[in-house]
Coordinates of C-alpha atoms in Angstrom, one line a residue:
M723 CA 68.8 116.8 71.4
S724 CA 69.6 117.6 75.0
S725 CA 70.5 121.3 75.8
E726 CA 73.3 120.0 77.9
R727 CA 76.9 121.0 77.0
I728 CA 79.3 118.2 77.2
S729 CA 83.1 118.5 77.6
G730 CA 85.3 117.0 75.0
K731 CA 87.2 115.3 77.8
T732 CA 84.0 113.6 78.9
V733 CA 83.4 112.4 75.3
A734 CA 86.9 111.1 75.1
Q735 CA 86.3 108.7 78.0
H736 CA 83.6 106.9 76.0
N737 CA 86.0 105.4 73.5
S738 CA 85.3 101.6 73.6
R739 CA 82.8 99.1 72.3
E740 CA 81.2 99.0 75.8
S741 CA 80.6 102.8 75.7
C742 CA 81.0 104.5 72.3
W743 CA 80.3 108.2 71.9
I744 CA 81.1 110.2 68.8
I745 CA 80.9 113.9 67.8
V746 CA 79.3 114.9 64.4
H747 CA 78.9 118.5 63.5
G748 CA 79.4 119.6 67.1
K749 CA 76.8 117.3 68.6
V750 CA 77.5 114.2 70.8
Y751 CA 75.8 110.9 70.1
D752 CA 75.9 107.6 72.0
V753 CA 76.2 105.0 69.2
T754 CA 77.1 102.0 71.4
E755 CA 74.0 100.0 70.6
F756 CA 74.2 101.0 66.9
L757 CA 77.7 99.5 66.4
D758 CA 76.7 96.1 65.1
E759 CA 73.8 97.6 63.0
H760 CA 76.1 100.1 61.1
P761 CA 76.1 98.9 57.4
G762 CA 79.8 99.8 57.2
G763 CA 80.7 97.7 60.2
S764 CA 81.6 98.8 63.8
K765 CA 85.4 99.2 63.2
I766 CA 85.1 102.5 61.3
I767 CA 83.0 103.9 64.2
L768 CA 85.3 102.6 66.9
K769 CA 88.2 104.3 65.1
Y770 CA 86.5 107.6 66.0
A771 CA 85.1 106.6 69.4
G772 CA 85.4 109.5 71.8
K773 CA 86.4 111.8 69.0
D774 CA 85.1 114.1 66.3
A775 CA 84.0 111.8 63.4
T776 CA 82.6 114.6 61.1
Q777 CA 85.3 114.4 58.5
E778 CA 84.8 110.7 58.0
Y779 CA 81.0 111.0 58.3
D780 CA 80.4 113.7 55.8
P781 CA 81.4 112.3 52.4
I782 CA 79.3 109.1 52.8
H783 CA 76.3 110.1 54.9
P784 CA 73.5 112.6 54.4
P785 CA 73.6 115.1 57.3
D786 CA 70.4 113.7 58.8
A787 CA 71.5 110.1 58.7
I788 CA 72.6 109.9 62.3
T789 CA 69.6 111.8 63.7
T790 CA 67.2 109.6 61.6
N791 CA 68.7 106.3 62.7
L792 CA 69.4 106.9 66.3
P793 CA 66.6 107.2 68.9
P794 CA 66.3 110.7 70.5
E795 CA 67.6 109.5 73.9
K796 CA 71.0 108.8 72.2
H797 CA 71.3 112.4 71.2
L798 CA 73.3 113.6 74.2
G799 CA 73.8 117.3 73.6
E800 CA 76.3 119.7 72.1
V801 CA 80.0 119.5 72.8
E802 CA 81.7 122.4 74.5
P803 CA 83.7 124.4 71.9
D804 CA 87.4 124.2 72.1
T805 CA 87.4 121.2 74.3
V806 CA 87.5 118.5 71.7
E807 CA 90.8 116.8 70.8
K808 CA 91.2 117.3 67.1
V809 CA 91.6 114.2 65.0
V810 CA 94.8 114.7 63.2
V811 CA 94.5 113.9 59.5
E812 CA 97.9 113.3 58.1
I813 CA 98.4 114.8 54.6
T814 CA 100.4 112.1 52.8
D815 CA 102.8 112.8 49.9
E816 CA 100.2 111.2 47.6
E817 CA 97.6 113.7 48.8
K818 CA 99.9 116.6 48.4
A819 CA 100.6 115.5 44.9
R820 CA 96.9 115.2 44.2
Q821 CA 96.3 118.7 45.5
E822 CA 99.0 120.0 43.2
R823 CA 97.4 118.3 40.2
M824 CA 94.1 119.9 41.2
A825 CA 95.7 123.3 41.2
N826 CA 97.1 122.6 37.7
R827 CA 93.8 121.7 36.1
P828 CA 93.2 123.1 32.7
S829 CA 90.8 126.0 32.5
L830 CA 87.1 125.1 31.7
E831 CA 87.5 126.7 28.3
E832 CA 90.0 124.0 27.4
V833 CA 87.5 121.3 28.3
L834 CA 86.0 120.4 24.9
N835 CA 83.9 117.3 25.6
L836 CA 82.6 115.0 28.4
H837 CA 85.6 112.7 27.9
D838 CA 87.9 115.5 29.1
F839 CA 86.1 115.7 32.4
E840 CA 86.6 112.0 32.9
N841 CA 90.3 112.2 32.1
I842 CA 90.9 115.2 34.3
S843 CA 88.9 113.9 37.3
K844 CA 90.8 110.7 37.2
Q845 CA 93.9 112.7 37.8
V846 CA 92.6 115.0 40.5
M847 CA 90.1 113.0 42.5
P848 CA 91.0 111.1 45.7
E849 CA 91.8 107.5 44.7
K850 CA 89.0 106.1 46.9
A851 CA 86.4 108.4 45.2
W852 CA 87.6 107.5 41.7
A853 CA 87.5 103.8 42.5
Y854 CA 83.9 104.1 43.7
Y855 CA 82.6 106.3 40.8
S856 CA 84.4 104.4 38.0
S857 CA 84.0 100.9 39.2
A858 CA 81.8 98.4 37.5
A859 CA 80.9 94.7 37.7
D860 CA 83.4 91.9 37.4
D861 CA 85.5 92.4 34.2
E862 CA 83.7 95.6 33.5
I863 CA 82.8 94.4 30.0
T864 CA 79.2 95.7 30.2
N865 CA 80.6 99.1 31.4
R866 CA 82.6 99.3 28.2
E867 CA 79.9 97.8 26.0
N868 CA 77.4 100.5 27.1
H869 CA 79.5 103.1 25.3
A870 CA 80.7 100.8 22.5
A871 CA 77.1 99.9 21.5
F872 CA 76.5 103.5 20.3
H873 CA 79.5 103.1 18.0
R874 CA 77.6 100.3 16.1
I875 CA 74.8 102.7 15.1
W876 CA 75.4 105.0 12.1
F877 CA 73.6 108.0 10.8
R878 CA 71.6 108.4 7.5
P879 CA 71.5 112.3 7.3
R880 CA 68.9 114.2 5.2
I881 CA 70.0 117.2 3.1
L882 CA 68.7 120.4 1.6
R883 CA 66.6 121.3 4.6
D884 CA 66.5 124.8 6.2
V885 CA 68.2 124.2 9.5
T886 CA 68.8 127.8 10.4
R887 CA 66.9 127.2 13.6
V888 CA 67.0 123.9 15.3
D889 CA 65.2 123.0 18.6
W890 CA 66.1 120.1 20.9
T891 CA 63.8 120.9 23.8
T892 CA 61.4 118.1 24.8
S893 CA 58.9 117.0 27.4
I894 CA 59.8 114.3 30.0
L895 CA 56.8 112.9 31.9
G896 CA 54.9 116.0 31.0
H897 CA 57.6 118.4 32.1
R898 CA 59.7 120.7 29.9
S899 CA 63.4 119.9 29.5
S900 CA 65.9 122.0 27.6
M901 CA 67.3 118.8 26.0
P902 CA 66.4 115.1 25.8
V903 CA 68.7 114.5 28.8
Y904 CA 68.2 114.2 32.5
I905 CA 70.8 113.9 35.3
T906 CA 70.3 110.4 36.5
A907 CA 70.8 109.3 40.1
T908 CA 74.3 108.5 41.3
A909 CA 75.4 107.9 44.9
L910 CA 77.9 109.6 47.3
G911 CA 78.4 112.9 45.6
K912 CA 80.5 114.3 48.4
L913 CA 83.2 111.8 47.7
G914 CA 84.0 113.9 44.7
H915 CA 83.2 117.4 46.0
P916 CA 82.2 118.9 49.4
D917 CA 78.9 120.2 48.0
G918 CA 78.0 116.8 46.6
E919 CA 74.7 116.5 44.6
I920 CA 73.8 120.2 45.2
N921 CA 76.3 120.9 42.4
L922 CA 73.9 119.1 40.1
T923 CA 70.9 120.9 41.5
R924 CA 72.4 124.3 40.8
A925 CA 73.5 123.6 37.3
A926 CA 70.3 121.9 36.4
A927 CA 68.3 124.9 37.5
K928 CA 70.3 127.3 35.4
H929 CA 70.0 125.2 32.2
G930 CA 66.5 123.7 32.5
V931 CA 67.6 120.1 32.9
I932 CA 65.8 117.7 35.2
Q933 CA 67.7 116.2 38.1
M934 CA 66.9 112.7 39.6
I935 CA 67.7 112.7 43.3
P936 CA 69.3 109.5 44.5
T937 CA 68.3 107.5 47.6
L938 CA 72.0 107.2 48.5
A939 CA 73.0 110.8 48.1
S940 CA 75.6 112.3 50.3
C941 CA 73.4 115.4 50.8
S942 CA 70.1 114.9 52.5
F943 CA 67.0 114.7 50.3
D944 CA 65.7 118.0 51.9
E945 CA 69.0 119.7 51.3
I946 CA 68.8 118.9 47.6
V947 CA 65.2 120.0 47.3
D948 CA 65.8 123.2 49.3
A949 CA 68.6 124.0 46.9
A950 CA 66.3 123.9 43.9
Q951 CA 64.8 127.0 42.3
P952 CA 61.1 127.7 42.3
G953 CA 59.4 125.5 39.7
Q954 CA 62.5 123.4 39.2
V955 CA 61.5 119.8 38.3
Q956 CA 63.1 116.9 40.2
F957 CA 62.6 113.2 40.1
F958 CA 63.5 110.7 42.8
Q959 CA 65.3 107.3 42.4
L960 CA 64.2 104.8 45.0
Y961 CA 66.0 101.8 46.5
V962 CA 63.1 99.9 48.1
N963 CA 63.7 99.3 51.8
K964 CA 62.9 96.0 53.4
D965 CA 60.8 97.9 55.9
R966 CA 57.9 99.1 53.8
E967 CA 56.9 101.7 56.4
I968 CA 60.2 103.4 55.8
T969 CA 59.7 103.2 52.1
K970 CA 56.2 104.6 52.4
K971 CA 57.5 107.5 54.5
I972 CA 60.3 108.3 52.0
V973 CA 58.0 108.2 49.0
Q974 CA 55.3 110.3 50.5
H975 CA 57.8 112.8 51.8
A976 CA 59.2 113.1 48.3
E977 CA 55.8 113.7 46.9
A978 CA 54.9 116.3 49.5
R979 CA 58.1 118.2 48.6
G980 CA 57.1 118.4 45.0
V981 CA 59.0 115.6 43.3
K982 CA 57.4 114.8 39.9
G983 CA 58.3 111.2 39.2
L984 CA 59.3 108.1 41.2
F985 CA 61.9 105.9 39.5
I986 CA 61.9 102.5 41.3
T987 CA 65.2 100.6 40.9
V988 CA 64.5 97.0 39.9
D989 CA 67.9 95.8 38.8
A990 CA 69.7 95.7 42.2
P991 CA 68.3 92.9 44.5
Q992 CA 72.0 92.4 45.2
L993 CA 74.9 94.6 44.4
G994 CA 77.4 93.5 41.7
R995 CA 81.0 92.9 42.6
R996 CA 82.7 96.2 41.8
E997 CA 86.3 95.1 42.2
K998 CA 88.1 98.5 42.0
D999 CA 85.9 99.6 44.9
M1000 CA 86.5 96.4 46.7
R1001 CA 90.3 96.6 46.4
M1002 CA 90.3 100.2 47.7
K1003 CA 88.3 99.0 50.7
F1004 CA 90.8 96.2 51.4
E1005 CA 93.7 98.6 51.2
A1006 CA 91.9 100.9 53.7
E1007 CA 91.7 98.1 56.3
D1008 CA 94.5 96.2 58.1
P1009 CA 94.5 92.8 56.4
S1010 CA 95.9 91.2 59.6
V1011 CA 92.8 92.3 61.5
V1012 CA 89.9 92.3 59.0
S1013 CA 89.0 89.2 57.0
A1014 CA 87.0 89.3 53.8
S1015 CA 83.8 88.9 55.9
G1016 CA 84.9 91.6 58.5
S1017 CA 86.2 91.0 62.0
D1018 CA 82.9 92.1 63.4
G1019 CA 80.7 89.9 61.2
V1020 CA 79.8 92.5 58.7
D1021 CA 80.7 91.9 55.0
R1022 CA 82.5 95.0 53.8
S1023 CA 84.1 93.2 50.8
Q1024 CA 82.2 95.3 48.3
G1025 CA 83.6 98.6 49.5
A1026 CA 81.7 101.8 49.8
A1027 CA 78.8 100.4 47.8
R1028 CA 78.2 97.6 50.3
A1029 CA 78.5 99.8 53.2
I1030 CA 75.5 102.0 52.2
S1031 CA 73.1 99.5 50.7
S1032 CA 72.4 96.6 53.0
F1033 CA 68.8 97.8 53.6
I1034 CA 67.7 97.0 50.0
D1035 CA 64.7 94.6 49.7
T1036 CA 65.6 91.4 47.8
A1037 CA 62.0 90.3 47.7
L1038 CA 60.6 93.1 45.5
Q1039 CA 58.2 91.7 42.9
W1040 CA 55.6 92.6 40.3
D1041 CA 52.7 92.5 42.8
D1042 CA 54.3 95.3 44.8
L1043 CA 53.6 97.8 42.1
K1044 CA 49.9 97.9 43.2
W1045 CA 51.1 98.9 46.7
F1046 CA 53.3 101.7 45.3
K1047 CA 50.3 102.9 43.3
S1048 CA 48.3 103.0 46.5
I1049 CA 50.7 105.2 48.4
T1050 CA 51.6 107.9 45.8
K1051 CA 50.1 109.8 42.9
M1052 CA 53.5 110.3 41.3
P1053 CA 54.0 108.5 38.0
L1054 CA 55.9 105.3 38.5
I1055 CA 58.9 104.4 36.3
L1056 CA 60.8 101.1 36.5
K1057 CA 64.5 101.7 36.4
G1058 CA 66.6 98.8 35.2
V1059 CA 64.5 96.9 32.7
Q1060 CA 66.6 94.7 30.4
C1061 CA 64.4 92.7 28.1
W1062 CA 61.2 93.1 26.1
E1063 CA 59.3 90.5 28.1
D1064 CA 59.5 92.6 31.3
A1065 CA 58.8 95.8 29.3
L1066 CA 55.6 94.1 28.0
E1067 CA 54.6 93.0 31.5
A1068 CA 55.1 96.5 32.9
Y1069 CA 53.0 98.0 30.1
D1070 CA 50.2 95.5 30.6
S1071 CA 50.1 96.1 34.3
G1072 CA 48.7 99.6 33.6
L1073 CA 50.6 100.8 36.7
V1074 CA 53.7 102.4 35.3
A1075 CA 54.3 105.5 33.2
G1076 CA 57.6 104.4 31.7
L1077 CA 60.7 102.4 31.8
V1078 CA 64.4 103.1 32.0
L1079 CA 66.2 100.5 29.9
S1080 CA 69.4 100.2 31.9
N1081 CA 72.0 97.8 33.3
H1082 CA 72.9 100.2 36.2
G1083 CA 75.9 101.6 34.4
G1084 CA 77.5 98.2 34.1
R1085 CA 77.7 97.9 37.9
Q1086 CA 75.4 94.9 38.4
L1087 CA 75.4 91.9 36.0
D1088 CA 78.4 91.8 33.7
F1089 CA 77.4 90.8 30.1
A1090 CA 74.1 92.5 30.5
R1091 CA 73.3 94.2 27.2
S1092 CA 73.4 97.9 26.7
G1093 CA 70.2 100.0 27.2
I1094 CA 70.4 101.2 23.6
E1095 CA 70.3 97.6 22.4
V1096 CA 67.4 96.7 24.7
L1097 CA 65.6 99.8 23.4
V1098 CA 65.5 98.5 19.8
E1099 CA 63.9 95.2 20.9
V1100 CA 61.4 96.8 23.3
V1101 CA 60.2 99.2 20.6
A1102 CA 59.8 96.4 18.1
H1103 CA 57.9 94.0 20.4
L1104 CA 55.6 96.7 21.9
K1105 CA 54.7 97.8 18.4
E1106 CA 54.1 94.2 17.2
K1107 CA 52.2 93.0 20.2
R1108 CA 50.4 96.2 21.4
G1109 CA 50.5 98.5 18.5
L1110 CA 52.5 101.2 20.3
T1111 CA 54.7 103.7 18.5
F1112 CA 57.6 105.6 20.1
P1113 CA 58.3 108.1 21.4
N1114 CA 55.0 107.8 23.3
E1115 CA 53.7 110.4 25.7
K1116 CA 51.7 107.9 27.7
F1117 CA 54.4 105.2 28.1
Q1118 CA 57.8 106.7 27.8
L1119 CA 61.1 104.8 27.3
F1120 CA 64.4 106.1 28.7
V1121 CA 67.9 104.8 28.3
D1122 CA 71.1 105.3 30.4
G1123 CA 74.6 104.0 30.4
G1124 CA 77.7 105.0 28.3
V1125 CA 76.3 108.3 26.9
R1126 CA 79.2 110.7 26.2
R1127 CA 78.0 112.7 23.2
A1128 CA 74.9 114.4 21.9
T1129 CA 75.1 112.0 19.0
D1130 CA 74.6 109.1 21.4
V1131 CA 71.4 110.9 22.7
L1132 CA 70.2 111.5 19.1
K1133 CA 70.6 107.9 18.2
A1134 CA 68.5 106.9 21.2
V1135 CA 65.8 109.4 20.3
A1136 CA 65.7 108.2 16.7
L1137 CA 65.2 104.6 18.0
G1138 CA 62.3 105.6 20.2
A1139 CA 63.6 107.0 23.5
T1140 CA 62.1 110.1 25.0
A1141 CA 65.3 111.0 26.8
V1142 CA 68.5 109.6 28.2
G1143 CA 70.0 109.7 31.6
I1144 CA 73.6 110.8 32.1
G1145 CA 75.3 110.1 35.4
R1146 CA 79.1 109.6 35.7
P1147 CA 80.1 112.4 33.3
F1148 CA 78.3 114.9 35.5
L1149 CA 80.0 113.4 38.6
Y1150 CA 83.4 113.8 37.0
A1151 CA 82.5 117.4 36.0
F1152 CA 81.7 118.5 39.5
S1153 CA 84.5 116.4 41.1
A1154 CA 87.0 118.4 39.0
Y1155 CA 85.3 121.8 38.8
G1156 CA 82.2 122.0 41.1
S1157 CA 78.9 123.2 39.7
E1158 CA 80.6 125.3 37.1
G1159 CA 81.9 122.0 35.6
V1160 CA 78.4 120.6 35.4
E1161 CA 77.3 123.9 33.7
R1162 CA 80.2 123.5 31.2
A1163 CA 79.2 119.9 30.5
I1164 CA 75.6 121.0 29.7
Q1165 CA 76.8 123.8 27.5
L1166 CA 79.0 121.4 25.6
L1167 CA 76.1 119.1 25.0
N1168 CA 74.0 122.0 23.8
A1169 CA 76.6 122.9 21.3
E1170 CA 76.8 119.3 20.1
F1171 CA 73.0 119.1 19.8
E1172 CA 72.9 122.3 17.6
M1173 CA 75.7 121.1 15.3
N1174 CA 74.6 117.5 14.9
M1175 CA 70.9 118.3 14.4
R1176 CA 71.8 120.6 11.6
L1177 CA 74.1 118.0 10.0
L1178 CA 71.4 115.4 10.3
G1179 CA 68.8 117.6 8.7
A1180 CA 66.5 117.6 11.7
R1181 CA 64.9 120.8 12.9
T1182 CA 63.2 119.4 15.9
L1183 CA 63.4 116.1 17.8
K1184 CA 60.2 114.9 16.0
E1185 CA 62.3 114.9 12.8
V1186 CA 64.9 112.6 14.4
V1187 CA 63.3 109.5 13.2
P1188 CA 64.3 105.8 12.8
E1189 CA 65.1 106.2 9.2
M1190 CA 68.0 108.6 10.2
V1191 CA 70.0 105.7 11.7
D1192 CA 71.3 102.3 10.7
A1193 CA 71.2 100.0 13.7
S1194 CA 71.5 96.8 11.8
N1195 CA 74.8 95.8 13.5
L1196 CA 73.7 96.8 17.0
S1197 CA 73.3 93.2 18.3
T1198 CA 76.7 92.2 17.0
H1199 CA 78.4 91.4 20.3
I1200 CA 82.2 91.9 20.0
V1201 CA 83.5 92.2 23.5
A1202 CA 84.8 95.8 24.0
V1203 CA 88.2 94.7 25.4
P1204 CA 90.5 97.4 26.6
G1205 CA 92.4 97.4 23.4
D1206 CA 93.7 95.5 20.3
N1207 CA 97.5 96.0 20.7
L1208 CA 98.2 95.3 17.1
Y1209 CA 96.1 98.3 16.3
N1210 CA 96.6 100.5 19.3
N1211 CA 100.4 100.4 19.2
N1212 CA 100.3 102.2 15.9
Y1213 CA 97.3 104.5 16.6
E1214 CA 98.0 107.9 17.9
S1215 CA 94.9 108.7 20.0
M1216 CA 93.1 112.0 20.4
I1217 CA 94.7 114.5 22.8
Y1218 CA 92.8 115.2 26.0
A1219 CA 92.9 118.5 27.9
K1220 CA 96.1 118.4 29.9
L1221 CA 97.1 119.6 33.4
K1222 CA 99.4 122.6 33.5
E1223 CA 103.0 122.0 34.3
S1224 CA 103.9 122.3 38.0
K1225 CA 105.5 125.6 38.8
A1226 CA 108.1 123.7 40.9
K1227 CA 109.4 122.2 37.7
L1228 CA 109.6 125.5 35.8

């Protein structure tokens, strides 16, 4: 970065496709040659040509994204203070109403379960953020099935056991965890809260939960690691870049910073069609100017998701695992395995330490089965064909998708999982309440674990065994449609935590 100070008036003159400068965090960059390479298209950059783009940049990009992707000669210097024309952000009536709803959130003490966080965040989050976080593939059937599948598993509790003390701590890839849960990777945390993924880091540290850092975080990787406490365990979720040198650099940097496990995403060679996110993107553009494929040749039809993921390698294959093994000593875990045949191939390779049985939160292939259902078949076939029993310290199985209660977690543990990943509920918690919301979510799960383990008659997780559940109906595929009106019209549903009434109405 040059030490030269640049006047805001000078920057303002470079406001065209032929010469495009922008200001981010008080620094001036020449992005003219980057316009057509920007994954989100050139139009959004040109909107801020000659202006301060920080407010648009921050929720979607890690702070170091621009310095990493632009060559040093394009870093022009610092802008002179008080010379920049401020970008006027109009506060709409909708935004004023949203801010009022945020002010009227119920207290954290009134939040009694993870469903409450989801309900509250839907009301108080910006519409664009809610669309991105909640969206799923196509008709969102797999998204609903992920949760519904747990409802087809029933408990078989044991009685007359001394459950005065119960312990739900565990070991994940050799590292202690206060519960059989880890915070799984989710992208764009700053869409929901200015501190983004660091909310998760802080809460995880206080409660002994392991956080998986996402490739597509809003905060930079180093920011998240720097926010961790000494000895705090973190994993890293990797989207494999087409440029393997970039991938190698990312992986080895993560290892050097102390990351303890590499979770390689294998279920996203192409992004699923997340229509809520897509519709939000269309609404944000002028339809008379931008076609479905983008006026500048960049397909932005998949909304925020598309804009941040065009680098992902579609050619990733089994032979690449040897290369990963050659560049890192971190244990490798495949994230997104969806059938026993692939689980068996992964085990037989001898290269991976575990699998996440997952359909990407229902955001990829609609009608993909739930992770909990895949778990049952993987455990059965690996036992039959390789003599393995689960949980297994040397080859661990994880599940994610649809988990909202400790009972969901305990069902997965009983069926052979070491732990489960929870993603969206923690996003919703910090979107509504910051890091304190994530802490409250973890506390609620702890309370549920204590109660349900006592009621199951299990004093430790080792006593949460297959005989404690009946999963015989798990593979019965009744589509989890939004509702059966004949039933729902007469059913009075549970009451969620409610926003306080507006003072203006009192």
